[in-house]
């Protein structure tokens, strides 16, 4: 097996076959040393659990009579049928999809706006804004939810005049109150990714555009945004995954609001089902959820790629 | 709001007819609008943190009776008094939680970065059979929701009696598929083949070359991977939630969550939750501030091309 490095070695050096072989051998050993640890860990903590979840999702519990000992037997698609008949689970899926359709575009739109402003010569104190907007990313979801839980509460909030009139913790608004928390935490992070991509655009492109008479709106729309599309797609895919994974914020806010039930998001439903305990049904839910995440991420990648390269 | 007269960086070009003013001059309206937008959102992003900070300088009585966003006269002694009581409560369990988080996230991110960097480097710089297959499998790992892994991991760990141990949270945390992706992208663009070849001619072994030359060239990406992984582990909630029962093993997020859920039975905990929340976000903010000049360079690596 040859390697790129032996192929590119300078012509002055003409190693004998033995040397190449020794080099090939030591490189193969190096490759194993480099790739080995990660691949083993990846197999143990990604591939094995996924395989185990799939296996578990095909089991079902059988009992001899009502009080007989429980035994796990192969149940085919029993659990999947149960997942598809589980209205609470689907209600939670619809809820997070609604959440995502509204929250992700708002968050990424703001992130793009802030990144473009940071990249424009209009702002003073860019470094300050960059850090101020990014700071919430240092706040874990649980802590952010606790903090906003206090801020939303009618009695403890520093904005009591507002929170006494608008009940952020009510059933009508709680989903959007969570959306606000998620937006607050992640806008700055997404802004930085897009901003870094903007910084990587070579300035010659702008010079050429100026020579062609483009104004700054046109530069933003026709040059900057198309060139940072890969970064926006990356942030969008992560946001989609994050939306379907929503757990820490709603779970934490349950101590502030009675409007969040134990199946509010799909992950909460999985957690609740697993603590019943009904591991097989919970495993089937996890598999469905993982497949849905995959499908949505891929569909999004495909759709945006077509648009970006049409 | 028109942003029409922006001179882009140092582009010394003739202004097109519709642009008002010279190429260096900004429209004051646009400038004002931009500053206004950023100012309003600065308030949005920083007010909650400010409130948390101010609240942690109040004693229990003042919390509901004084202005929520302003300091009181004895803010400084109260702050240290609060911190003292927080650290003393329940035999210093809070300090233990912070220590656990630092251990989980610090050691986990360090090892995670090392393994991801080595793997990504090998994928970038060596041609071997199965290279693309490994990369594609790892890349699809980025799309797997961490919560979908946590439950089967719990079942597996409970069979080998590893739940409710340090390892149950630590071991799964050190795998970072996104880190491999970043390391590969950055490694292939920042480590020149010629340099590796020169090192080989000098008789440097492959592994030594990686640690002495390649790792140094990849350092912006490595810092980014480390911080990304550190934050991911620090913020992880579901895995410790289902794995750990013993409070002394909790990371600080889970500990504060437990306190917060118990406020109903024990109202005294409310002030500890608020002060604890403030103390717990300090390490990350300090880490970001002190490392920012390293990571800002690496962030773009994952998103360009």
Coordinates of C-alpha atoms in Angstrom, one line a residue:
Chain A
X1 CA 0.0 0.0 0.0
X2 CA 1.6 3.2 -1.1
X3 CA 1.0 6.5 0.6
X4 CA 0.9 10.0 -0.7
X5 CA 4.0 10.9 1.2
X6 CA 6.2 8.4 -0.5
X7 CA 4.8 9.5 -3.9
X8 CA 5.7 13.1 -3.3
X9 CA 9.2 12.5 -2.0
X10 CA 11.8 14.5 -3.8
X11 CA 13.4 12.9 -6.9
X12 CA 16.9 13.3 -5.6
X13 CA 16.2 10.8 -2.9
X14 CA 15.9 7.4 -4.5
X15 CA 15.1 5.0 -1.7
X16 CA 15.6 1.3 -2.3
X17 CA 12.7 -1.1 -2.2
X18 CA 13.6 -2.2 1.3
X19 CA 13.5 1.4 2.5
X20 CA 10.1 2.0 1.0
X21 CA 8.8 -1.2 2.6
X22 CA 10.1 -0.2 6.0
X23 CA 8.7 3.3 5.6
X24 CA 5.3 1.8 4.5
X25 CA 5.3 -0.4 7.6
X26 CA 6.1 2.3 10.0
X27 CA 3.5 4.5 8.4
X28 CA 0.9 1.8 8.7
X29 CA 1.8 1.5 12.3
X30 CA 1.5 5.2 12.7
X31 CA -1.9 5.3 11.0
X32 CA -3.1 2.6 13.4
X33 CA -1.8 4.6 16.4
X34 CA -3.6 7.7 15.1
X35 CA -6.9 6.3 14.0
X36 CA -7.1 3.3 16.4
X37 CA -8.1 5.0 19.7
X38 CA -10.8 7.1 18.2
X39 CA -12.2 4.3 16.1
X40 CA -12.4 2.0 19.1
X41 CA -14.1 4.6 21.3
X42 CA -16.4 5.5 18.5
X43 CA -17.4 1.9 18.1
X44 CA -17.9 1.4 21.8
X45 CA -19.9 4.6 22.5
X46 CA -21.7 5.2 19.2
X47 CA -22.0 2.1 17.1
X48 CA -22.6 -0.5 19.9
X49 CA -25.3 1.7 21.6
X50 CA -27.1 2.3 18.3
X51 CA -27.0 -1.4 17.6
X52 CA -28.2 -2.2 21.1
X53 CA -31.0 0.3 20.9
X54 CA -32.2 -1.3 17.6
X55 CA -32.0 -4.7 19.2
X56 CA -33.8 -3.6 22.4
X57 CA -36.6 -2.0 20.3
X58 CA -37.5 -5.3 18.8
X59 CA -38.1 -6.9 22.3
X60 CA -41.3 -7.0 24.2
X61 CA -42.2 -8.2 27.7
X62 CA -44.3 -11.2 28.1
X63 CA -45.8 -12.4 31.4
X64 CA -47.5 -15.7 32.4
X65 CA -50.7 -14.3 33.6
X66 CA -51.0 -10.9 35.4
X67 CA -48.5 -11.7 38.1
X68 CA -46.2 -14.1 36.3
X69 CA -42.5 -13.4 35.9
X70 CA -41.7 -11.1 33.1
X71 CA -39.6 -12.4 30.2
X72 CA -38.3 -10.5 27.3
X73 CA -39.1 -12.1 24.0
X74 CA -38.6 -11.0 20.3
X75 CA -41.6 -9.0 19.5
X76 CA -41.0 -7.9 15.9
X77 CA -42.4 -4.5 15.2
X78 CA -44.6 -4.5 18.2
X79 CA -42.9 -1.5 19.8
X80 CA -42.8 0.5 16.6
X81 CA -46.5 0.0 16.2
X82 CA -46.9 1.2 19.8
X83 CA -44.8 4.2 19.0
X84 CA -46.9 5.1 16.0
X85 CA -50.1 4.7 18.1
X86 CA -48.7 6.8 20.9
X87 CA -50.5 10.1 20.5
X88 CA -48.5 11.9 23.2
X89 CA -45.3 11.1 21.5
X90 CA -46.5 12.5 18.1
X91 CA -48.0 15.5 19.8
X92 CA -44.5 16.2 21.2
X93 CA -42.9 15.7 17.8
X94 CA -45.4 18.1 16.2
X95 CA -44.7 20.6 19.0
X96 CA -40.9 20.6 18.5
X97 CA -41.3 20.8 14.7
X98 CA -43.5 23.9 15.2
X99 CA -40.8 25.2 17.6
X100 CA -38.1 24.5 15.0
X101 CA -39.9 26.1 12.1
X102 CA -40.3 29.3 14.0
X103 CA -37.2 29.4 16.3
X104 CA -34.5 28.2 13.9
X105 CA -35.1 30.8 11.1
X106 CA -35.4 33.6 13.7
X107 CA -32.2 32.6 15.4
X108 CA -30.2 32.1 12.2
X109 CA -31.6 35.3 10.7
X110 CA -30.5 37.3 13.7
X111 CA -27.1 35.5 13.7
X112 CA -26.6 36.4 10.0
X113 CA -27.7 40.0 10.6
X114 CA -25.3 40.4 13.5
X115 CA -22.5 38.7 11.6
X116 CA -23.0 41.1 8.6
X117 CA -23.1 44.1 10.9
X118 CA -19.9 42.9 12.6
X119 CA -18.3 42.5 9.2
X120 CA -19.4 46.0 8.0
X121 CA -17.5 49.2 8.7
X122 CA -20.6 50.6 10.4
X123 CA -19.8 49.4 13.9
X124 CA -17.5 50.6 16.5
X125 CA -16.5 48.4 19.4
X126 CA -16.8 45.2 17.4
X127 CA -14.8 43.2 19.9
X128 CA -17.1 44.1 22.7
X129 CA -20.3 43.2 20.7
X130 CA -18.7 39.9 19.7
X131 CA -18.0 38.9 23.3
X132 CA -21.3 40.3 24.7
X133 CA -23.3 38.3 22.2
X134 CA -21.3 35.2 22.6
X135 CA -21.4 35.2 26.5
X136 CA -24.8 33.4 26.8
X137 CA -23.2 30.4 25.1
X138 CA -21.2 29.9 28.3
X139 CA -24.4 29.4 30.2
X140 CA -25.5 25.7 30.2
X141 CA -29.1 25.0 29.1
X142 CA -30.1 24.0 32.6
X143 CA -28.7 27.2 34.2
X144 CA -30.2 29.4 31.4
X145 CA -33.6 27.8 32.0
X146 CA -33.3 28.3 35.8
X147 CA -32.3 32.0 35.2
X148 CA -35.1 32.7 32.7
X149 CA -37.5 30.8 34.9
X150 CA -36.9 33.5 37.6
X151 CA -37.0 36.3 35.0
X152 CA -40.4 35.0 33.6
X153 CA -42.0 34.5 37.0
X154 CA -44.6 37.1 37.9
X155 CA -43.3 37.7 41.5
X156 CA -39.5 37.4 41.4
X157 CA -38.8 38.9 38.0
X158 CA -37.0 42.2 37.6
X159 CA -39.5 42.9 34.9
X160 CA -42.5 42.3 37.1
X161 CA -44.7 45.0 35.4
X162 CA -44.3 42.9 32.2
X163 CA -44.5 39.4 33.7
X164 CA -47.5 40.2 35.8
X165 CA -49.5 41.0 32.6
X166 CA -48.0 38.5 30.2
X167 CA -47.8 35.0 31.6
X168 CA -44.7 33.6 30.0
X169 CA -45.1 30.4 31.9
X170 CA -48.7 29.7 30.8
X171 CA -49.6 26.8 28.4
X172 CA -50.1 29.3 25.6
X173 CA -46.7 30.9 25.8
X174 CA -44.4 28.4 27.4
X175 CA -43.2 26.9 24.1
X176 CA -42.2 30.4 22.9
X177 CA -40.6 31.2 26.3
X178 CA -38.4 28.1 25.8
X179 CA -37.7 29.3 22.2
X180 CA -36.5 32.6 23.7
X181 CA -34.1 30.8 26.0
X182 CA -32.7 28.6 23.2
X183 CA -32.3 31.7 21.0
X184 CA -30.7 33.7 23.8
X185 CA -28.1 30.9 24.3
X186 CA -27.2 30.1 20.7
X187 CA -27.5 33.3 18.6
X188 CA -24.0 34.4 19.5
X189 CA -22.5 31.1 18.8
X190 CA -24.1 30.9 15.3
X191 CA -23.2 34.5 14.7
X192 CA -19.5 33.7 15.3
X193 CA -19.5 30.8 12.9
X194 CA -21.0 32.9 10.2
X195 CA -18.7 35.8 11.0
X196 CA -15.6 33.6 10.8
X197 CA -16.8 32.5 7.4
X198 CA -17.3 36.2 6.3
X199 CA -13.7 37.0 7.5
X200 CA -12.4 34.2 5.3
X201 CA -13.7 35.9 2.1
X202 CA -10.8 37.4 0.1
X203 CA -11.0 41.2 -0.2
X204 CA -10.3 41.1 -3.9
X205 CA -13.9 39.9 -4.5
X206 CA -15.2 43.1 -2.9
X207 CA -12.9 45.2 -4.9
X208 CA -14.1 43.6 -8.1
X209 CA -17.7 44.1 -7.1
X210 CA -17.1 47.8 -6.3
X211 CA -15.5 48.3 -9.7
X212 CA -18.7 46.8 -11.2
X213 CA -20.7 49.4 -9.3
X214 CA -22.3 47.2 -6.7
X215 CA -23.6 48.9 -3.6
X216 CA -23.4 47.4 -0.2
X217 CA -26.8 45.8 -0.2
X218 CA -25.8 44.1 -3.4
X219 CA -22.5 43.0 -2.0
X220 CA -24.3 41.5 1.1
X221 CA -27.0 39.7 -0.9
X222 CA -25.0 38.6 -4.0
X223 CA -21.6 38.0 -2.5
X224 CA -21.4 37.7 1.2
X225 CA -24.5 35.6 1.9
X226 CA -24.0 33.1 -1.0
X227 CA -20.3 32.7 0.1
X228 CA -21.3 32.0 3.7
X229 CA -24.1 29.6 2.8
X230 CA -22.0 26.6 3.8
X231 CA -21.6 28.1 7.3
X232 CA -25.3 28.8 7.5
X233 CA -26.1 25.3 6.4
X234 CA -23.8 23.9 9.1
X235 CA -25.4 26.0 11.8
X236 CA -28.9 25.1 10.5
X237 CA -28.2 21.4 10.6
X238 CA -26.9 21.7 14.2
X239 CA -30.0 23.7 15.1
X240 CA -32.3 21.1 13.7
X241 CA -30.6 18.4 15.7
X242 CA -30.7 20.6 18.8
X243 CA -34.4 21.3 18.3
X244 CA -35.3 17.6 18.2
X245 CA -33.2 17.0 21.2
X246 CA -34.8 19.6 23.4
X247 CA -34.8 18.3 27.0
X248 CA -32.8 20.3 29.6
X249 CA -34.8 23.6 29.2
X250 CA -38.3 22.1 29.4
X251 CA -37.3 19.6 32.0
X252 CA -35.9 22.4 34.2
X253 CA -38.8 24.8 33.6
X254 CA -41.2 22.2 34.9
X255 CA -40.4 23.4 38.4
X256 CA -41.6 26.9 37.3
X257 CA -44.5 26.0 35.2
X258 CA -47.3 23.5 35.3
X259 CA -47.8 23.9 31.6
X260 CA -45.0 21.4 30.7
X261 CA -46.1 17.8 31.1
X262 CA -43.8 14.7 31.1
X263 CA -44.2 14.2 27.4
X264 CA -43.7 17.8 26.3
X265 CA -40.8 17.1 23.9
X266 CA -39.9 13.8 22.3
X267 CA -36.9 13.4 24.5
X268 CA -38.9 14.0 27.6
X269 CA -41.3 11.3 26.4
X270 CA -38.4 8.9 25.9
X271 CA -37.1 9.7 29.4
X272 CA -40.5 9.3 31.0
X273 CA -41.1 6.0 29.1
X274 CA -37.7 4.7 30.2
X275 CA -38.4 5.5 33.8
X276 CA -41.7 3.6 33.9
X277 CA -39.6 1.4 33.0
X278 CA -40.5 0.4 29.5
X279 CA -37.0 0.3 27.9
X280 CA -38.1 -1.4 24.7
X281 CA -40.7 1.2 23.9
X282 CA -38.3 4.0 24.9
X283 CA -35.6 2.4 22.7
X284 CA -38.1 2.3 19.7
X285 CA -38.9 6.0 20.4
X286 CA -35.1 6.8 20.4
X287 CA -34.6 4.9 17.1
X288 CA -37.6 6.7 15.5
X289 CA -36.3 10.0 16.8
X290 CA -32.7 9.4 15.5
X291 CA -34.0 8.4 12.1
X292 CA -36.2 11.5 12.0
X293 CA -33.2 13.7 12.9
X294 CA -31.2 12.0 10.2
X295 CA -34.0 12.4 7.6
X296 CA -34.6 16.0 8.4
X297 CA -30.9 16.9 8.4
X298 CA -30.3 15.1 5.1
X299 CA -33.5 16.6 3.5
X300 CA -32.3 20.0 4.6
X301 CA -28.8 19.4 3.2
X302 CA -30.1 18.2 -0.1
X303 CA -32.7 21.0 -0.4
X304 CA -30.1 23.7 0.3
X305 CA -27.4 22.1 -1.8
X306 CA -29.7 22.2 -4.8
X307 CA -30.5 25.8 -4.2
X308 CA -26.9 26.8 -3.5
X309 CA -25.5 25.2 -6.6
X310 CA -28.4 25.7 -9.0
Chain B
X1 CA -32.5 51.8 6.3
X2 CA -30.0 52.0 3.5
X3 CA -26.5 50.8 3.9
X4 CA -25.5 52.1 0.6
X5 CA -22.3 54.0 1.1
X6 CA -20.2 51.4 2.8
X7 CA -16.6 51.4 1.7
X8 CA -15.5 47.8 1.9
X9 CA -12.3 47.4 3.9
X10 CA -9.5 49.2 2.1
X11 CA -10.9 49.0 -1.4
X12 CA -9.7 52.2 -3.0
X13 CA -12.3 52.4 -5.7
X14 CA -14.2 55.2 -7.4
X15 CA -17.6 55.5 -5.9
X16 CA -20.4 54.5 -8.3
X17 CA -22.7 57.4 -9.2
X18 CA -25.5 56.5 -6.8
X19 CA -23.3 56.4 -3.7
X20 CA -23.4 59.5 -1.7
X21 CA -20.2 60.8 -0.3
X22 CA -16.7 59.5 -0.7
X23 CA -15.8 55.8 -0.4
X24 CA -14.5 56.3 3.1
X25 CA -17.5 58.0 4.5
X26 CA -20.3 56.1 6.1
X27 CA -23.9 57.2 6.1
X28 CA -24.6 58.4 9.7
X29 CA -28.1 57.0 9.5
X30 CA -26.8 53.6 8.7
X31 CA -24.2 53.8 11.4
X32 CA -26.8 54.9 13.9
X33 CA -29.2 52.1 12.9
X34 CA -26.5 49.5 13.2
X35 CA -25.3 50.8 16.6
X36 CA -28.9 50.9 17.8
X37 CA -29.6 47.3 16.8
X38 CA -26.4 46.1 18.4
X39 CA -27.1 48.2 21.6
X40 CA -30.6 46.8 22.0
X41 CA -29.4 43.3 21.6
X42 CA -26.5 43.8 24.0
X43 CA -29.1 44.6 26.6
X44 CA -31.0 41.5 25.7
X45 CA -27.9 39.3 26.0
X46 CA -26.3 40.8 29.1
X47 CA -29.3 41.8 31.3
X48 CA -30.1 38.2 32.4
X49 CA -26.4 37.7 33.4
X50 CA -26.3 41.1 35.1
X51 CA -29.5 40.2 37.0
X52 CA -27.9 36.9 38.1
X53 CA -24.8 38.7 39.3
X54 CA -26.7 41.4 41.1
X55 CA -29.0 38.8 42.7
X56 CA -26.0 36.9 44.1
X57 CA -24.9 40.0 46.0
X58 CA -28.2 40.2 48.0
X59 CA -29.2 38.4 51.1
X60 CA -32.4 36.5 51.2
X61 CA -34.6 39.4 52.5
X62 CA -33.3 41.9 50.0
X63 CA -33.9 39.6 47.0
X64 CA -37.6 40.5 46.8
X65 CA -37.6 43.9 48.4
X66 CA -34.8 45.8 46.6
X67 CA -34.4 47.0 43.0
X68 CA -33.6 43.8 41.0
X69 CA -31.0 45.3 38.7
X70 CA -29.1 47.5 41.2
X71 CA -26.7 46.8 43.9
X72 CA -27.5 47.4 47.6
X73 CA -25.2 49.2 50.0
X74 CA -23.7 46.0 51.5
X75 CA -23.4 44.1 48.2
X76 CA -19.8 43.1 48.7
X77 CA -20.0 41.6 52.2
X78 CA -23.3 40.0 51.2
X79 CA -21.7 38.5 48.1
X80 CA -18.9 36.9 50.1
X81 CA -21.3 35.8 52.8
X82 CA -23.5 34.1 50.2
X83 CA -20.6 32.4 48.6
X84 CA -19.4 31.2 52.0
X85 CA -22.8 29.8 52.8
X86 CA -23.1 28.2 49.4
X87 CA -19.8 26.4 49.7
X88 CA -20.6 25.4 53.3
X89 CA -24.1 24.0 52.6
X90 CA -24.5 20.3 52.9
X91 CA -20.8 19.6 53.6
X92 CA -19.6 21.6 50.7
X93 CA -21.5 19.6 48.0
X94 CA -21.5 22.6 45.6
X95 CA -17.7 22.7 45.5
X96 CA -17.7 19.0 44.9
X97 CA -20.0 19.5 41.9
X98 CA -17.9 22.2 40.4
X99 CA -14.9 19.9 40.8
X100 CA -16.7 17.1 39.1
X101 CA -17.7 19.3 36.2
X102 CA -14.1 20.5 35.9
X103 CA -12.9 16.9 35.9
X104 CA -15.6 15.5 33.5
X105 CA -15.2 18.4 31.1
X106 CA -11.5 19.2 31.5
X107 CA -10.1 15.7 31.3
X108 CA -12.8 14.6 28.9
X109 CA -12.2 17.5 26.5
X110 CA -8.4 17.0 26.7
X111 CA -8.5 13.3 25.8
X112 CA -11.3 13.9 23.3
X113 CA -9.3 16.6 21.5
X114 CA -6.2 14.3 21.5
X115 CA -8.0 11.4 20.0
X116 CA -10.0 13.5 17.5
X117 CA -6.9 15.4 16.4
X118 CA -4.9 12.2 15.8
X119 CA -7.7 10.6 13.9
X120 CA -8.5 13.7 11.8
X121 CA -4.8 14.3 11.1
X122 CA -4.4 10.7 9.8
X123 CA -7.5 11.1 7.7
X124 CA -6.1 14.3 6.2
X125 CA -2.5 13.3 5.7
X126 CA -2.3 9.5 4.9
X127 CA -3.8 7.5 2.1
X128 CA -5.1 4.2 3.4
X129 CA -7.7 1.7 2.5
X130 CA -11.0 2.5 4.2
X131 CA -10.1 6.1 4.8
X132 CA -13.2 7.6 3.3
X133 CA -15.4 4.9 4.9
X134 CA -14.0 5.8 8.3
X135 CA -14.6 9.4 7.7
X136 CA -18.1 9.0 6.4
X137 CA -19.1 6.8 9.3
X138 CA -17.6 9.3 11.8
X139 CA -19.3 12.2 10.0
X140 CA -22.7 10.6 10.2
X141 CA -22.0 10.3 13.9
X142 CA -22.2 14.1 14.1
X143 CA -25.9 13.8 13.2
X144 CA -26.8 11.2 15.9
X145 CA -28.6 13.0 18.7
X146 CA -26.6 12.5 21.9
X147 CA -29.8 11.8 23.8
X148 CA -30.6 8.9 21.5
X149 CA -27.3 7.4 22.6
X150 CA -27.8 8.0 26.3
X151 CA -30.5 5.5 26.9
X152 CA -28.9 2.4 25.2
X153 CA -25.6 3.4 27.0
X154 CA -27.5 3.4 30.3
X155 CA -28.8 -0.1 29.5
X156 CA -25.4 -1.4 28.5
X157 CA -23.7 0.2 31.5
X158 CA -26.2 -1.1 33.9
X159 CA -25.5 -4.7 32.7
X160 CA -21.8 -4.2 33.4
X161 CA -22.6 -2.4 36.6
X162 CA -21.0 0.9 35.6
X163 CA -24.0 3.2 36.1
X164 CA -23.7 5.6 39.0
X165 CA -19.9 5.8 38.6
X166 CA -17.6 8.5 37.3
X167 CA -16.8 6.4 34.2
X168 CA -20.5 6.3 33.1
X169 CA -20.4 10.0 32.3
X170 CA -16.7 10.4 31.5
X171 CA -16.1 7.6 29.0
X172 CA -18.9 8.5 26.5
X173 CA -17.9 12.1 26.7
X174 CA -14.5 11.7 25.2
X175 CA -15.7 10.8 21.7
X176 CA -16.1 13.9 19.4
X177 CA -17.0 13.1 15.8
X178 CA -17.2 16.8 15.1
X179 CA -13.7 17.2 16.4
X180 CA -12.5 14.6 13.9
X181 CA -14.2 16.5 11.1
X182 CA -12.7 19.8 12.2
X183 CA -9.2 18.3 12.6
X184 CA -9.3 16.8 9.2
X185 CA -10.5 19.9 7.4
X186 CA -8.0 22.1 9.3
X187 CA -5.2 19.6 9.1
X188 CA -5.3 19.2 5.4
X189 CA -5.1 22.9 4.8
X190 CA -2.6 23.9 7.5
X191 CA 0.0 21.1 7.5
X192 CA 2.0 21.1 4.3
X193 CA 3.0 17.8 2.9
X194 CA 6.5 19.1 2.1
X195 CA 7.0 19.8 5.8
X196 CA 6.1 16.3 6.8
X197 CA 8.4 14.9 4.0
X198 CA 11.2 17.1 5.3
X199 CA 10.7 15.8 8.8
X200 CA 10.7 12.2 7.5
X201 CA 14.0 12.8 5.7
X202 CA 15.4 14.2 9.0
X203 CA 14.6 10.8 10.5
X204 CA 11.7 12.0 12.7
X205 CA 9.2 9.2 13.3
X206 CA 5.6 9.7 12.2
X207 CA 4.2 10.0 15.8
X208 CA 6.9 12.4 16.9
X209 CA 6.3 14.5 13.8
X210 CA 2.7 14.7 14.7
X211 CA 3.3 15.9 18.2
X212 CA 6.2 18.3 17.5
X213 CA 5.2 19.8 14.1
X214 CA 1.6 19.0 13.0
X215 CA -0.1 19.5 16.3
X216 CA 1.5 22.9 16.6
X217 CA 0.3 24.0 13.1
X218 CA -3.1 22.7 13.9
X219 CA -3.3 24.5 17.3
X220 CA -6.1 26.9 16.4
X221 CA -8.3 24.0 15.4
X222 CA -7.2 22.0 18.5
X223 CA -8.2 24.9 20.8
X224 CA -11.6 25.1 19.0
X225 CA -12.1 21.4 19.4
X226 CA -11.1 21.5 23.0
X227 CA -13.5 24.4 23.8
X228 CA -16.3 22.9 21.8
X229 CA -15.9 19.6 23.6
X230 CA -15.5 21.2 27.0
X231 CA -18.7 23.1 26.6
X232 CA -20.6 20.1 25.3
X233 CA -19.5 18.0 28.3
X234 CA -20.0 20.9 30.8
X235 CA -23.6 21.5 29.5
X236 CA -24.5 17.8 29.1
X237 CA -27.6 17.1 31.1
X238 CA -29.3 13.9 29.9
X239 CA -26.4 11.5 30.3
X240 CA -25.6 12.4 33.9
X241 CA -29.3 12.7 34.6
X242 CA -30.0 9.1 33.8
X243 CA -26.6 7.6 34.8
X244 CA -26.0 9.1 38.2
X245 CA -27.9 8.7 41.4
X246 CA -25.2 9.5 43.9
X247 CA -25.2 13.3 44.5
X248 CA -21.4 13.4 45.1
X249 CA -20.9 12.4 41.5
X250 CA -23.1 15.1 40.0
X251 CA -21.7 17.7 37.6
X252 CA -22.8 21.2 38.7
X253 CA -25.6 21.5 36.1
X254 CA -27.3 18.4 37.5
X255 CA -26.7 19.5 41.0
X256 CA -28.3 22.9 40.5
X257 CA -31.2 21.2 38.6
X258 CA -31.7 19.0 41.7
X259 CA -31.7 22.0 44.0
X260 CA -34.0 23.9 41.7
X261 CA -36.5 21.0 41.6
X262 CA -36.5 20.9 45.4
X263 CA -37.2 24.6 46.1
X264 CA -40.8 23.7 46.6
X265 CA -40.0 21.6 49.7
X266 CA -37.0 23.7 50.8
X267 CA -37.3 27.4 49.9
X268 CA -33.9 28.1 51.5
X269 CA -32.5 26.5 48.4
X270 CA -33.6 29.4 46.1
X271 CA -30.8 31.7 47.0
X272 CA -28.3 28.8 46.7
X273 CA -29.6 28.1 43.2
X274 CA -29.2 31.7 42.1
X275 CA -25.7 32.2 43.6
X276 CA -24.7 28.7 42.4
X277 CA -25.8 29.5 38.9
X278 CA -23.8 32.6 38.9
X279 CA -20.6 30.9 40.2
X280 CA -21.0 28.0 37.8
X281 CA -21.0 30.1 34.7
X282 CA -17.8 31.9 35.7
X283 CA -15.3 29.1 34.7
X284 CA -16.7 29.0 31.1
X285 CA -16.7 32.7 30.7
X286 CA -13.1 32.9 32.0
X287 CA -12.1 30.0 29.7
X288 CA -13.6 31.8 26.7
X289 CA -12.1 35.1 27.5
X290 CA -8.6 33.8 28.0
X291 CA -8.6 31.5 25.0
X292 CA -10.5 33.6 22.5
X293 CA -7.6 34.7 20.4
X294 CA -6.8 31.1 19.8
X295 CA -10.3 29.8 19.0
X296 CA -11.6 32.6 16.9
X297 CA -9.1 31.5 14.2
X298 CA -10.2 27.9 14.2
X299 CA -14.0 28.5 14.1
X300 CA -14.0 29.1 10.4
X301 CA -12.3 25.9 9.6
X302 CA -15.5 23.8 9.8
X303 CA -17.6 26.2 7.8
X304 CA -15.5 27.2 4.8
X305 CA -15.4 25.0 1.7

